mmCIF file of C-alpha atoms and ligand atoms in Angstrom:
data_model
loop_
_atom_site.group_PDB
_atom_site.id
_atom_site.type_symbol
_atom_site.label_atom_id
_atom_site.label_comp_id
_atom_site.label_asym_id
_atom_site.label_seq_id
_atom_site.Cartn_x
_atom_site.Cartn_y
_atom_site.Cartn_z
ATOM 1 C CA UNK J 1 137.345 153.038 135.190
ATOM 2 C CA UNK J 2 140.766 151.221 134.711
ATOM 3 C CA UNK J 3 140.471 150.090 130.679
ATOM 4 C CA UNK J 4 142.274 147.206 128.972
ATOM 5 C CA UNK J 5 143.039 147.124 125.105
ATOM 6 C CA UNK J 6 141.209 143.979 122.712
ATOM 7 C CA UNK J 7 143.852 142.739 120.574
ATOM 8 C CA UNK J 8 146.546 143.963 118.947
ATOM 9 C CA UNK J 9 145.792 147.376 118.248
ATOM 10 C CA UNK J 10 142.094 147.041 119.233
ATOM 11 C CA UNK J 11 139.297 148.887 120.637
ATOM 12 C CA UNK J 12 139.623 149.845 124.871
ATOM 13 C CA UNK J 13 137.335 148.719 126.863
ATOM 14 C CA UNK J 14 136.154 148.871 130.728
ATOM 15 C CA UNK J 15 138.848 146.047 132.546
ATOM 16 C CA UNK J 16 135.763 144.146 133.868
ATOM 17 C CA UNK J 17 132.604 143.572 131.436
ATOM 18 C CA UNK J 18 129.706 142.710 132.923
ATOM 19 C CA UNK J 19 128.100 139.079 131.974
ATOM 20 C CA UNK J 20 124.304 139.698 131.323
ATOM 21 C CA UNK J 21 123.130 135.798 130.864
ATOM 22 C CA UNK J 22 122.438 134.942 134.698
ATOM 23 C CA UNK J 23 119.773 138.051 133.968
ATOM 24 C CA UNK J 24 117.499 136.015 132.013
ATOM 25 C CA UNK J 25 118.451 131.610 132.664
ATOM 26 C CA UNK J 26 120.581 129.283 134.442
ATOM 27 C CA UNK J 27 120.972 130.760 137.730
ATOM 28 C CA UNK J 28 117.547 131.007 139.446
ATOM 29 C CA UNK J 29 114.694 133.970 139.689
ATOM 30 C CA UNK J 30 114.788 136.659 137.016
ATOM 31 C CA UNK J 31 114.228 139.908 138.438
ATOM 32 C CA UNK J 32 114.539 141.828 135.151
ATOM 33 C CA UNK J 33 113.718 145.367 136.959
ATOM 34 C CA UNK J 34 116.954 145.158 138.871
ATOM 35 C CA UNK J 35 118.659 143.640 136.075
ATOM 36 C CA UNK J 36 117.783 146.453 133.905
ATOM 37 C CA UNK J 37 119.232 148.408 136.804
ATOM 38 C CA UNK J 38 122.287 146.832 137.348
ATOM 39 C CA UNK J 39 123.024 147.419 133.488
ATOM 40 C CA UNK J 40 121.995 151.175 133.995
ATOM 41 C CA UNK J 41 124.480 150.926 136.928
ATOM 42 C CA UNK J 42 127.325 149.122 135.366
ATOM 43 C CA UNK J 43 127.610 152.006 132.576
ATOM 44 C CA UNK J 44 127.255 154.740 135.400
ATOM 45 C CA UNK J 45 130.002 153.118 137.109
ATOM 46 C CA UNK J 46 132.061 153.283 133.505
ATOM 47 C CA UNK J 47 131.689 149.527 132.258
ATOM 48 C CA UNK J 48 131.775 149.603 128.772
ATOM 49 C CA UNK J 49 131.601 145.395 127.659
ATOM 50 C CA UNK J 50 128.299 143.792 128.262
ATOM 51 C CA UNK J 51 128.269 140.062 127.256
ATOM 52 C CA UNK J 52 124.894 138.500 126.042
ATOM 53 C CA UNK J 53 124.294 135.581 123.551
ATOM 54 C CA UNK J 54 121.447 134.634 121.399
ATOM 55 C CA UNK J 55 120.858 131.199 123.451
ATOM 56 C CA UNK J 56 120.321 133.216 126.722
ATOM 57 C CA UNK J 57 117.043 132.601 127.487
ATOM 58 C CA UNK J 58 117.002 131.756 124.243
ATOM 59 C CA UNK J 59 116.568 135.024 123.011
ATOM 60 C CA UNK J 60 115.371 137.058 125.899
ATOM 61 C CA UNK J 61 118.590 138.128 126.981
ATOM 62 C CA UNK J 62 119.424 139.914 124.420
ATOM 63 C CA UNK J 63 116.179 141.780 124.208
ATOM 64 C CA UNK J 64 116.825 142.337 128.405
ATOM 65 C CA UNK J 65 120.057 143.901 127.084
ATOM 66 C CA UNK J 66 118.682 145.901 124.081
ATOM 67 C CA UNK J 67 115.799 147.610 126.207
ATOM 68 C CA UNK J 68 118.365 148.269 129.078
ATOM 69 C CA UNK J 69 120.944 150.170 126.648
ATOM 70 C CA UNK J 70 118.198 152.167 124.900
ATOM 71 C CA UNK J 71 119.450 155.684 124.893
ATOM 72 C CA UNK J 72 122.636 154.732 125.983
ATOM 73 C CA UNK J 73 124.341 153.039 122.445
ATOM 74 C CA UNK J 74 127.025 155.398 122.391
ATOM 75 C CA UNK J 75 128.572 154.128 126.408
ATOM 76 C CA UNK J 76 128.631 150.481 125.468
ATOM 77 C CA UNK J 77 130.812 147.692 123.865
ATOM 78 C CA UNK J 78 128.163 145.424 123.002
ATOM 79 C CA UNK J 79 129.187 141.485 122.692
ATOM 80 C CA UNK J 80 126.857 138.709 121.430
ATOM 81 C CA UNK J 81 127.389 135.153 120.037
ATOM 82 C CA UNK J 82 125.862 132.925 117.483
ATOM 83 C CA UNK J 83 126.316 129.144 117.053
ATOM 84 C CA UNK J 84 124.415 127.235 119.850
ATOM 85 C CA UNK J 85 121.232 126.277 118.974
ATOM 86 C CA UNK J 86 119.237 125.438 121.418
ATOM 87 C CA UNK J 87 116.288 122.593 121.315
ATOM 88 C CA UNK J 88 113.000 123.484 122.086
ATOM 89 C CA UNK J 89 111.570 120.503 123.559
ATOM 90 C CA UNK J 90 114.424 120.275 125.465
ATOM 91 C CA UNK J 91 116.106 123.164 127.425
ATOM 92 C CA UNK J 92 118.997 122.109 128.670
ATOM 93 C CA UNK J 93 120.258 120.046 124.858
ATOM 94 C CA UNK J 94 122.632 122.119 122.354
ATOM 95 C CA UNK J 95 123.546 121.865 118.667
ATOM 96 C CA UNK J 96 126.040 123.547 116.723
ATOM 97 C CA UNK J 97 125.315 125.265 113.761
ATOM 98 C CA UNK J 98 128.528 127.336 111.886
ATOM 99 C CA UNK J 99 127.146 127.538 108.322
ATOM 100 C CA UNK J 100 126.999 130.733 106.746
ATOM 101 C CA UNK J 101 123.509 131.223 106.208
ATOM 102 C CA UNK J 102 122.980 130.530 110.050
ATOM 103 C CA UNK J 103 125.501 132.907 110.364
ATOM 104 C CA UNK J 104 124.072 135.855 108.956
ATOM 105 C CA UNK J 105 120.561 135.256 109.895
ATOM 106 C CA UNK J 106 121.728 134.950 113.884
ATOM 107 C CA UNK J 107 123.285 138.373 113.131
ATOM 108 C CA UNK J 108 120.236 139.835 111.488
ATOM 109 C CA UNK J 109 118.238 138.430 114.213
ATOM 110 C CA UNK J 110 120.327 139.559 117.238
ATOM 111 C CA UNK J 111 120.900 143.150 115.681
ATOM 112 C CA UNK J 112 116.948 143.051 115.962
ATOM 113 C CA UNK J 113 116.408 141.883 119.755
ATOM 114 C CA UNK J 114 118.924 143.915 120.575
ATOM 115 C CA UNK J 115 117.512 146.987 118.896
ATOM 116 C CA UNK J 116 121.223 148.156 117.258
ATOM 117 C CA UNK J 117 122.264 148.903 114.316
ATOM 118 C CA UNK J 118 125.676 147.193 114.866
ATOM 119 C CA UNK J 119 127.169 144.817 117.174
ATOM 120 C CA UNK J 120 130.495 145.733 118.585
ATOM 121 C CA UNK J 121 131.800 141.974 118.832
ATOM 122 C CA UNK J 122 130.103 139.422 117.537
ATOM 123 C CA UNK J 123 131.364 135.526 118.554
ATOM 124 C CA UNK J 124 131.315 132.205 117.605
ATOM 125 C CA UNK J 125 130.020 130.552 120.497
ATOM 126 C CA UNK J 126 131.247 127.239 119.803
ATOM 127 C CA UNK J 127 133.284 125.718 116.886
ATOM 128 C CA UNK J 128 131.116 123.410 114.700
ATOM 129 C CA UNK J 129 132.987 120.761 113.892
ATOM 130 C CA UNK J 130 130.886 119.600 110.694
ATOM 131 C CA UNK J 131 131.628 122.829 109.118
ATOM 132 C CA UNK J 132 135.233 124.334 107.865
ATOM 133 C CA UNK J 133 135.850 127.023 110.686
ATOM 134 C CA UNK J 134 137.141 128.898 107.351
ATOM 135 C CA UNK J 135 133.649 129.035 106.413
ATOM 136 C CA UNK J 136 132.405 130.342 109.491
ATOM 137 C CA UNK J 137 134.606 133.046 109.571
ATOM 138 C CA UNK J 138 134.549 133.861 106.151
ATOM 139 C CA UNK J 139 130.534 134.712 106.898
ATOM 140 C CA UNK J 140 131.696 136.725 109.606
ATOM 141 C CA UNK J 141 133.817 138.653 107.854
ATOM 142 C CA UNK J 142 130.926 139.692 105.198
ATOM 143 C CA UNK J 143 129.533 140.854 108.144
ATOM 144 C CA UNK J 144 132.383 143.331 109.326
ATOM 145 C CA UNK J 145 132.055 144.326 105.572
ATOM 146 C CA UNK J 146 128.600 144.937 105.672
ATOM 147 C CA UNK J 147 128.817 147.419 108.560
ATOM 148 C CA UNK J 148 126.986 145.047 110.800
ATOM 149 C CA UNK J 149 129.407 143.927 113.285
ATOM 150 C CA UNK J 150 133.007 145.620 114.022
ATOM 151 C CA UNK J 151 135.026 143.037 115.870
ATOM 152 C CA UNK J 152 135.048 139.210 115.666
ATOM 153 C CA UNK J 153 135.631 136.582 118.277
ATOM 154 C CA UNK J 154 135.474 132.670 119.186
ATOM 155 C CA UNK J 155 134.692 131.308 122.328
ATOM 156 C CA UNK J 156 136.006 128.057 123.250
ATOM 157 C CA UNK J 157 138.159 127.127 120.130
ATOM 158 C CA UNK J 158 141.133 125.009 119.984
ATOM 159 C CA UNK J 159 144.643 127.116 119.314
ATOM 160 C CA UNK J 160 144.741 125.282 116.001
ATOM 161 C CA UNK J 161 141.116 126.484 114.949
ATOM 162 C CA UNK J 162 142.581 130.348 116.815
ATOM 163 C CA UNK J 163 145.315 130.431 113.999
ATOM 164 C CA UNK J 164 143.040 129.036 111.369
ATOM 165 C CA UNK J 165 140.474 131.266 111.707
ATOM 166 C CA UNK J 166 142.396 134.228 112.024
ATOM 167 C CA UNK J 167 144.494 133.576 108.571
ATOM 168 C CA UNK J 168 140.455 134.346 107.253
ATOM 169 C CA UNK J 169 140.202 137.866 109.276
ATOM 170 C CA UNK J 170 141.451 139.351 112.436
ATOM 171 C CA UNK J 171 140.438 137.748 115.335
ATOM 172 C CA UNK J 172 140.056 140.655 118.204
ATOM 173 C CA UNK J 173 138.997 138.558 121.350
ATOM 174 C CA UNK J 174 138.795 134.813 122.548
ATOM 175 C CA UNK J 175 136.293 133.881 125.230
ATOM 176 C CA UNK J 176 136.815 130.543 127.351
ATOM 177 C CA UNK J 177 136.128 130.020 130.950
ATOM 178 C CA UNK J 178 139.008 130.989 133.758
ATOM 179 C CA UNK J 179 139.208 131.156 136.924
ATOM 180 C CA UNK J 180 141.013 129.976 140.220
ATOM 181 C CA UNK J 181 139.179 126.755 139.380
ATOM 182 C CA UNK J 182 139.430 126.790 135.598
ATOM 183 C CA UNK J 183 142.956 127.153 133.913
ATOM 184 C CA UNK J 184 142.356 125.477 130.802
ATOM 185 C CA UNK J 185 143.229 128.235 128.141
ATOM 186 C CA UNK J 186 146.603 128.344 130.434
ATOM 187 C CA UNK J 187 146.991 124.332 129.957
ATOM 188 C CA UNK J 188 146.010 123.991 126.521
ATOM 189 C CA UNK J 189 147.598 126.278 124.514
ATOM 190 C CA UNK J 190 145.146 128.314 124.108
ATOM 191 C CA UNK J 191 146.395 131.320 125.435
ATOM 192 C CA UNK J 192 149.606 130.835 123.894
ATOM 193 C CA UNK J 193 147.836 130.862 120.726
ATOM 194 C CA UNK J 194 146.018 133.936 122.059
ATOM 195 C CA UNK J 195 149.185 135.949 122.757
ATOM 196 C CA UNK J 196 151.225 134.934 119.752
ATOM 197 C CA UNK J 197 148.448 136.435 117.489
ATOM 198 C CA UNK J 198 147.494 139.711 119.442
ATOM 199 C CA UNK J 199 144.208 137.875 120.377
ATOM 200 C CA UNK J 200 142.579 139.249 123.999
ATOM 201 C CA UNK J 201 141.313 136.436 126.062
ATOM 202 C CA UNK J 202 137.988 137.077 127.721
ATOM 203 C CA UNK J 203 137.536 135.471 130.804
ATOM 204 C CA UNK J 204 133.564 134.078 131.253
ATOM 205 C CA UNK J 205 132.593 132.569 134.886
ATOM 206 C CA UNK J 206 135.586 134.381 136.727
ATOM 207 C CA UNK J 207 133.415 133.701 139.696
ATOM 208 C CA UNK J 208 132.751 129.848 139.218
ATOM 209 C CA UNK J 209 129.516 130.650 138.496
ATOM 210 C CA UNK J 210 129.393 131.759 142.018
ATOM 211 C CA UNK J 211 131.219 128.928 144.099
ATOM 212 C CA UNK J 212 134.467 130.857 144.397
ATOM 213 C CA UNK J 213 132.365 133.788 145.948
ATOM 214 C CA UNK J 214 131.838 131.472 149.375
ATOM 215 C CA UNK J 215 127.870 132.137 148.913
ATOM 216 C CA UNK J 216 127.105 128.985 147.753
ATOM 217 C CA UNK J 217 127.140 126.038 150.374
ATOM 218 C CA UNK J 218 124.152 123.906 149.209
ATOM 219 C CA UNK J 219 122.954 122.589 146.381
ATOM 220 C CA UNK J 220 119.648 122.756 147.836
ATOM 221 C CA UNK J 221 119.709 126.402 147.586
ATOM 222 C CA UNK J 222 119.528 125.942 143.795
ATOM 223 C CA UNK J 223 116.364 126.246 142.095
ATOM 224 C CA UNK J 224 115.094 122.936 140.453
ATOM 225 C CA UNK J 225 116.024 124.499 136.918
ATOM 226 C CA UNK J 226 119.423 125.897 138.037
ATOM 227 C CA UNK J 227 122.425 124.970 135.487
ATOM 228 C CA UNK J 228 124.254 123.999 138.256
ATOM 229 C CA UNK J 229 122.616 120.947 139.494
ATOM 230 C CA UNK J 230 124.159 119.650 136.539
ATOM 231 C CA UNK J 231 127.627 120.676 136.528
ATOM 232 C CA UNK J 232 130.158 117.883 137.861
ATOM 233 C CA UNK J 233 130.964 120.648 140.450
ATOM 234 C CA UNK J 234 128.638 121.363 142.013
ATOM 235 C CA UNK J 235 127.408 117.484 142.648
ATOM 236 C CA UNK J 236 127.831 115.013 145.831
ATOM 237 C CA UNK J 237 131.620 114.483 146.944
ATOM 238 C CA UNK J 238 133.140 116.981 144.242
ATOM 239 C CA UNK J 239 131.138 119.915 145.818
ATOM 240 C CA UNK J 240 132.108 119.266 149.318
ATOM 241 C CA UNK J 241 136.183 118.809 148.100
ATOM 242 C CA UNK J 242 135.423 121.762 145.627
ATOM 243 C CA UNK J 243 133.887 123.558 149.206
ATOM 244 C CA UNK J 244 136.883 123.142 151.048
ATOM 245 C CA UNK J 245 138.957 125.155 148.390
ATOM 246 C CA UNK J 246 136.723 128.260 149.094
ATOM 247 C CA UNK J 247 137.419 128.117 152.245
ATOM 248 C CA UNK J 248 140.968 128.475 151.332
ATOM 249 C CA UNK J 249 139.903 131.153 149.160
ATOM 250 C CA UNK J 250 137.765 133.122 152.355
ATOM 251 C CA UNK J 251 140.945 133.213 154.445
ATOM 252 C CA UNK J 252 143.330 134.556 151.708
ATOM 253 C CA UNK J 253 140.650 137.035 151.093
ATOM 254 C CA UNK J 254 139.546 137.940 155.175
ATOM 255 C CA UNK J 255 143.943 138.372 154.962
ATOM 256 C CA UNK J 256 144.083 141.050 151.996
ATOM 257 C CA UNK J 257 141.213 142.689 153.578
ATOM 258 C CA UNK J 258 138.665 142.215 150.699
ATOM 259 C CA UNK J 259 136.263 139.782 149.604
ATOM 260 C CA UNK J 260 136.630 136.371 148.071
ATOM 261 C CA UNK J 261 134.603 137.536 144.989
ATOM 262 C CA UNK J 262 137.072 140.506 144.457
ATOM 263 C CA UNK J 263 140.200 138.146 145.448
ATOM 264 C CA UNK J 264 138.683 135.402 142.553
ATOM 265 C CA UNK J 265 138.408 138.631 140.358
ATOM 266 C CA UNK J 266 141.880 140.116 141.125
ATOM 267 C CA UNK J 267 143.183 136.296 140.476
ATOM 268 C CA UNK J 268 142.276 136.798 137.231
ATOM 269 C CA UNK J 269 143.035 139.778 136.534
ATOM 270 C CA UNK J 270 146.475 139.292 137.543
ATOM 271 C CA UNK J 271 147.214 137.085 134.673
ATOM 272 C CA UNK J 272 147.774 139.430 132.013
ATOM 273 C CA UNK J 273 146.828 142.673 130.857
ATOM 274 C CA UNK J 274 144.951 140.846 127.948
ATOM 275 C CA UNK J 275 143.121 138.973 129.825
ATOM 276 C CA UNK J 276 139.163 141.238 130.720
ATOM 277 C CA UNK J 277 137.037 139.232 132.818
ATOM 278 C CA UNK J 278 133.388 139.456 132.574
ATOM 279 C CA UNK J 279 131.703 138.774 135.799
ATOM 280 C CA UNK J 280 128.144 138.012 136.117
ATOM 281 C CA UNK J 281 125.371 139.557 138.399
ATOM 282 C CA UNK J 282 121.860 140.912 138.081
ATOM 283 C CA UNK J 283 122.433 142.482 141.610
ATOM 284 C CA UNK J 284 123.972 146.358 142.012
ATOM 285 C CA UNK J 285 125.457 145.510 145.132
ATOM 286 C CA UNK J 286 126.854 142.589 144.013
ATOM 287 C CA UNK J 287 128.032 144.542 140.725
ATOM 288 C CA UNK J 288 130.072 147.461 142.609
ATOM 289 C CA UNK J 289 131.414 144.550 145.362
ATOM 290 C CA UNK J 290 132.905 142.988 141.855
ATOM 291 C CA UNK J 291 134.583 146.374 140.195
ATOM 292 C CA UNK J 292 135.994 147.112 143.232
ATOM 293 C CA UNK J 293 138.212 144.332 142.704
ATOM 294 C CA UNK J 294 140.220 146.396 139.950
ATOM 295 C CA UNK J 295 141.648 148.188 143.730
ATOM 296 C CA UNK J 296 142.440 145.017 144.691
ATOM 297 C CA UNK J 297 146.347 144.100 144.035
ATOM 298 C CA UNK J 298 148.038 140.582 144.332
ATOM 299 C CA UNK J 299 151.995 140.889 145.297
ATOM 300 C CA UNK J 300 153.396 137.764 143.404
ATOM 301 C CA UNK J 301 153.961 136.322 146.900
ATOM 302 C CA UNK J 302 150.471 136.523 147.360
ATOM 303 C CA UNK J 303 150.108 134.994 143.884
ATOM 304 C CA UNK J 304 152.333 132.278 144.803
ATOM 305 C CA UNK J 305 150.897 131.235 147.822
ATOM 306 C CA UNK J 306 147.168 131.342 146.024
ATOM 307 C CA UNK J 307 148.741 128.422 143.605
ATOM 308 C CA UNK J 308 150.432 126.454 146.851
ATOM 309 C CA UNK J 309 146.820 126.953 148.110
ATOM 310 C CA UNK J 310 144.686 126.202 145.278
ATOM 311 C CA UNK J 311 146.494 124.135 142.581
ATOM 312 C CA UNK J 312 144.220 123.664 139.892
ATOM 313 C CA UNK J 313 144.335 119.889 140.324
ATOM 314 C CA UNK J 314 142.567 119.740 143.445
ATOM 315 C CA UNK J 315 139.537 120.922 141.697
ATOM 316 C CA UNK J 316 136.911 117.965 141.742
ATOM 317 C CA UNK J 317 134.847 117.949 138.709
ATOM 318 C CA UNK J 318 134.834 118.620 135.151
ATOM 319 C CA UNK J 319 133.580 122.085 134.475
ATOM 320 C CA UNK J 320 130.483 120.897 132.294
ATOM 321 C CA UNK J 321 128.975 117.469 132.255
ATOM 322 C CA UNK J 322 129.746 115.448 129.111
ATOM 323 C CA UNK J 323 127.392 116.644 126.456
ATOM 324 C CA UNK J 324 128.848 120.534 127.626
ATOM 325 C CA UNK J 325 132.179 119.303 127.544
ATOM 326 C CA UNK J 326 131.975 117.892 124.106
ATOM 327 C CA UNK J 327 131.338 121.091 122.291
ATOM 328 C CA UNK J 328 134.250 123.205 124.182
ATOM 329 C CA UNK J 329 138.073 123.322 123.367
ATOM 330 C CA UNK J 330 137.465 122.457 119.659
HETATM 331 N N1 NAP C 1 131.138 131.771 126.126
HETATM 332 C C1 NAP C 1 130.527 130.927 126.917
HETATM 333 O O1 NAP C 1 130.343 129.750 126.591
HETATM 334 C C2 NAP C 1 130.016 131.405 128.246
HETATM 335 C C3 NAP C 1 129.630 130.473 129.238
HETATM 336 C C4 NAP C 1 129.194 130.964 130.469
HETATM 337 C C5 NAP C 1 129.125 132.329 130.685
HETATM 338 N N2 NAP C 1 129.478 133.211 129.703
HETATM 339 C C6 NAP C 1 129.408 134.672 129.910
HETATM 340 O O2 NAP C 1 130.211 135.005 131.037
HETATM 341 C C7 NAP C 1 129.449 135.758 131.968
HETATM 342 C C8 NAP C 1 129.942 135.498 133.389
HETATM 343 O O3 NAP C 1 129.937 134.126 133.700
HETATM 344 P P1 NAP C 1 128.863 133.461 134.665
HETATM 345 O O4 NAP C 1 127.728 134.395 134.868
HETATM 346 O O5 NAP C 1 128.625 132.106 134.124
HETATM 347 O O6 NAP C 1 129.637 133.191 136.025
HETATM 348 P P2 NAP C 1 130.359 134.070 137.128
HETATM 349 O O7 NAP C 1 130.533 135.456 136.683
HETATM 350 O O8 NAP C 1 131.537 133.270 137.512
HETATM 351 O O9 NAP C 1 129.303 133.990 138.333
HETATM 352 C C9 NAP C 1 127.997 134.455 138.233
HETATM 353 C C10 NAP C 1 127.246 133.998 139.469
HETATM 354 O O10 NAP C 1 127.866 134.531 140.640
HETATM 355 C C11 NAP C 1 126.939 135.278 141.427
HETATM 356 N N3 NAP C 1 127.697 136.452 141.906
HETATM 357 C C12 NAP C 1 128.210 137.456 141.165
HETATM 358 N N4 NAP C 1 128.882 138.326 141.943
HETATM 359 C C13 NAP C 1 128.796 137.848 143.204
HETATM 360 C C14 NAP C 1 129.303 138.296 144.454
HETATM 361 N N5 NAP C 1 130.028 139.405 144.545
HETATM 362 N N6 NAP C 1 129.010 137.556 145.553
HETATM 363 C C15 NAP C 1 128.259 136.421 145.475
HETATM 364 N N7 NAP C 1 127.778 135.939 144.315
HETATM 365 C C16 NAP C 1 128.033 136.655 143.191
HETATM 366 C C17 NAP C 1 125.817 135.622 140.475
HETATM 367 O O11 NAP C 1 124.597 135.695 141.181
HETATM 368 P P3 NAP C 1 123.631 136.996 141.119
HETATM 369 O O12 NAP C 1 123.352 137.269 139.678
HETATM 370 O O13 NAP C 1 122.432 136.549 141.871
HETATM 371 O O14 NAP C 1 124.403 138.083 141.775
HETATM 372 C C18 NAP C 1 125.805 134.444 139.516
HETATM 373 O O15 NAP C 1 125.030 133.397 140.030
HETATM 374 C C19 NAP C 1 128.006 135.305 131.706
HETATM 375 O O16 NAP C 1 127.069 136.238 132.203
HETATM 376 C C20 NAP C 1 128.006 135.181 130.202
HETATM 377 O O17 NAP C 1 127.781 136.444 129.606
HETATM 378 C C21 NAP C 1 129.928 132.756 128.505
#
């Protein structure tokens, strides 16, 4: 397994994670037998990062991921977040909560589901804007202290609340979404802020939650409860214009002889040895299809002519609808 360093001076792991939340919500039937598998198959194959979160599910994700790792501690880089609360009369709403007691009962609470005694990296999952991120990280840190977590991270933050934060403790890995069809953290200074600070980036939704893969061509498809339906992407006009970019992507990839999956994956990869994307699957074959991307090598005329093909501005949609959007890039 090719490996990629977190941060400056950080702990190696596997240079693709594997994301565990499709396993339990947002994209269709759980099927937590070959989930389990896929996990089982992941660390045979040499993955070390599995991502999970407490709102996955909520909850059930990380007890998927906890029963799937049992026996098996010692093989993984375990990664969970805190922050997003979810409402329970209401699936699909989200608060933020950063205050410090939150903080370290999430923690307590995770290190339960998940059946550890530590959590490798533990993240903020989104920046609370009522609450000093200062604060936030400060509980975080009493966590590193207490033996209970070994890395921190943020997901989503602004570069200003990056440098902030890490003036309170080392910051070892930021995750935002990128992809052929995301390039904010490349836009916003976010990766600058990443790079200047010895700060890895992970990469969540590598695949566009599937659409850069080619097997999604109708909504339809979607289950009722699907995350999707609600994403500006994936709706009316901006899926069909968004559709017409994969098909873009299919050729380049039928060219180079692999798949558009791996060519999405080798996209990102591409962009910087600190970059480690964490694709999502609860399917085997679908999980070796993605690490086989790490043979998959883009000249940087091949690079070029993915940008002439697919300039991020021809992407219809924003990447979450409104209420999604306001809690990212803070
Ligand atoms: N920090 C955050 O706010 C945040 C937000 C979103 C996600 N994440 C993390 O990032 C991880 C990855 O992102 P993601 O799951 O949203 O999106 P993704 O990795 O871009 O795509 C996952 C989707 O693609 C499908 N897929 C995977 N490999 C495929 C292949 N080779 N061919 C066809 N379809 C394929 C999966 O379906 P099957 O499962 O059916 O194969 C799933 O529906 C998540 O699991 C989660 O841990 C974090």
């Amino acid at each position: 397994m090719q490996t990629r360093t977190l941060g400056k001076n950080g702990p190696i792991v596997s240079a693709l994670g594997l994301g565990c939340m499709g396993m339990s919500e947002f994209y269709g039937q759980r099927d937590d037998a070959e989930s389990i598998a896929t996990i089982d198959h992941a660390l045979d194959r040499g993955v070390t990062m599995l991502d999970t979160a407490d709102m996955y599910g909520p909850f059930i994700n990380e007890e998927l991921v906890g029963n799937a790792i049992k026996g098996r501690r010692d093989q993984v880089f375990l990664a969970t977040k805190f922050g997003l609360v979810r409402d329970a009369s209401d699936p699909t709403k989200r608060g933020v909560n950063g205050r410090p007691e939150y903080v370290r009962a999430s923690c307590d609470g995770s290190l339960k589901r998940l059946g550890v005694d530590h959590i490798d990296l533990y993240y903020q999952h989104r920046v609370d804007a009522n609450v000093p991120i200062e604060e936030t990280v400060g509980a975080m840190a009493d966590l590193v202290a207490a033996g209970k977590v070994r890395y921190l991270g943020l997901s989503e933050a602004s570069a200003q609340n990056i440098e902030r934060a890490s003036k309170v403790h080392t910051i070892t890995a930021l995750q935002s979404e990128l992809s052929l069809w995301t390039r904010d953290p490349e836009e916003n200074g976010v990766l600058d802020a990443c790079r200047k600070l010895g700060i890895a980036l992970v990469a969540y939704s590598p695949l566009g939650r599937g659409f850069l893969t080619g097997a999604i061509t109708k909504v339809d498809d979607f289950d009722a409860d699907d995350f999707r339906r609600g994403n500006p992407r994936f709706q009316g006009e901006n899926f069909a214009r968004n559709l017409q970019l994969v098909k873009q992507v299919q050729l380049l990839a039928q060219e180079k002889g692999c798949t558009p999956a791996q060519l999405a994956l080798a996209w990102v990869l591409a962009q910087g040895s600190d970059i480690v994307p964490i694709p999502g699957t609860k399917r085997r074959s679908r999980l070796d299809e993605n690490l086989d991307a790490l043979d998959v090598h883009l000249s940087k005329d091949e690079l070029d002519s993915i940008e002439r093909i697919f300039p991020v501005s021809a992407v219809a949609g924003e990447r979450y609808a409104p209420a999604g959007m306001a809690h990212v890039n803070k």
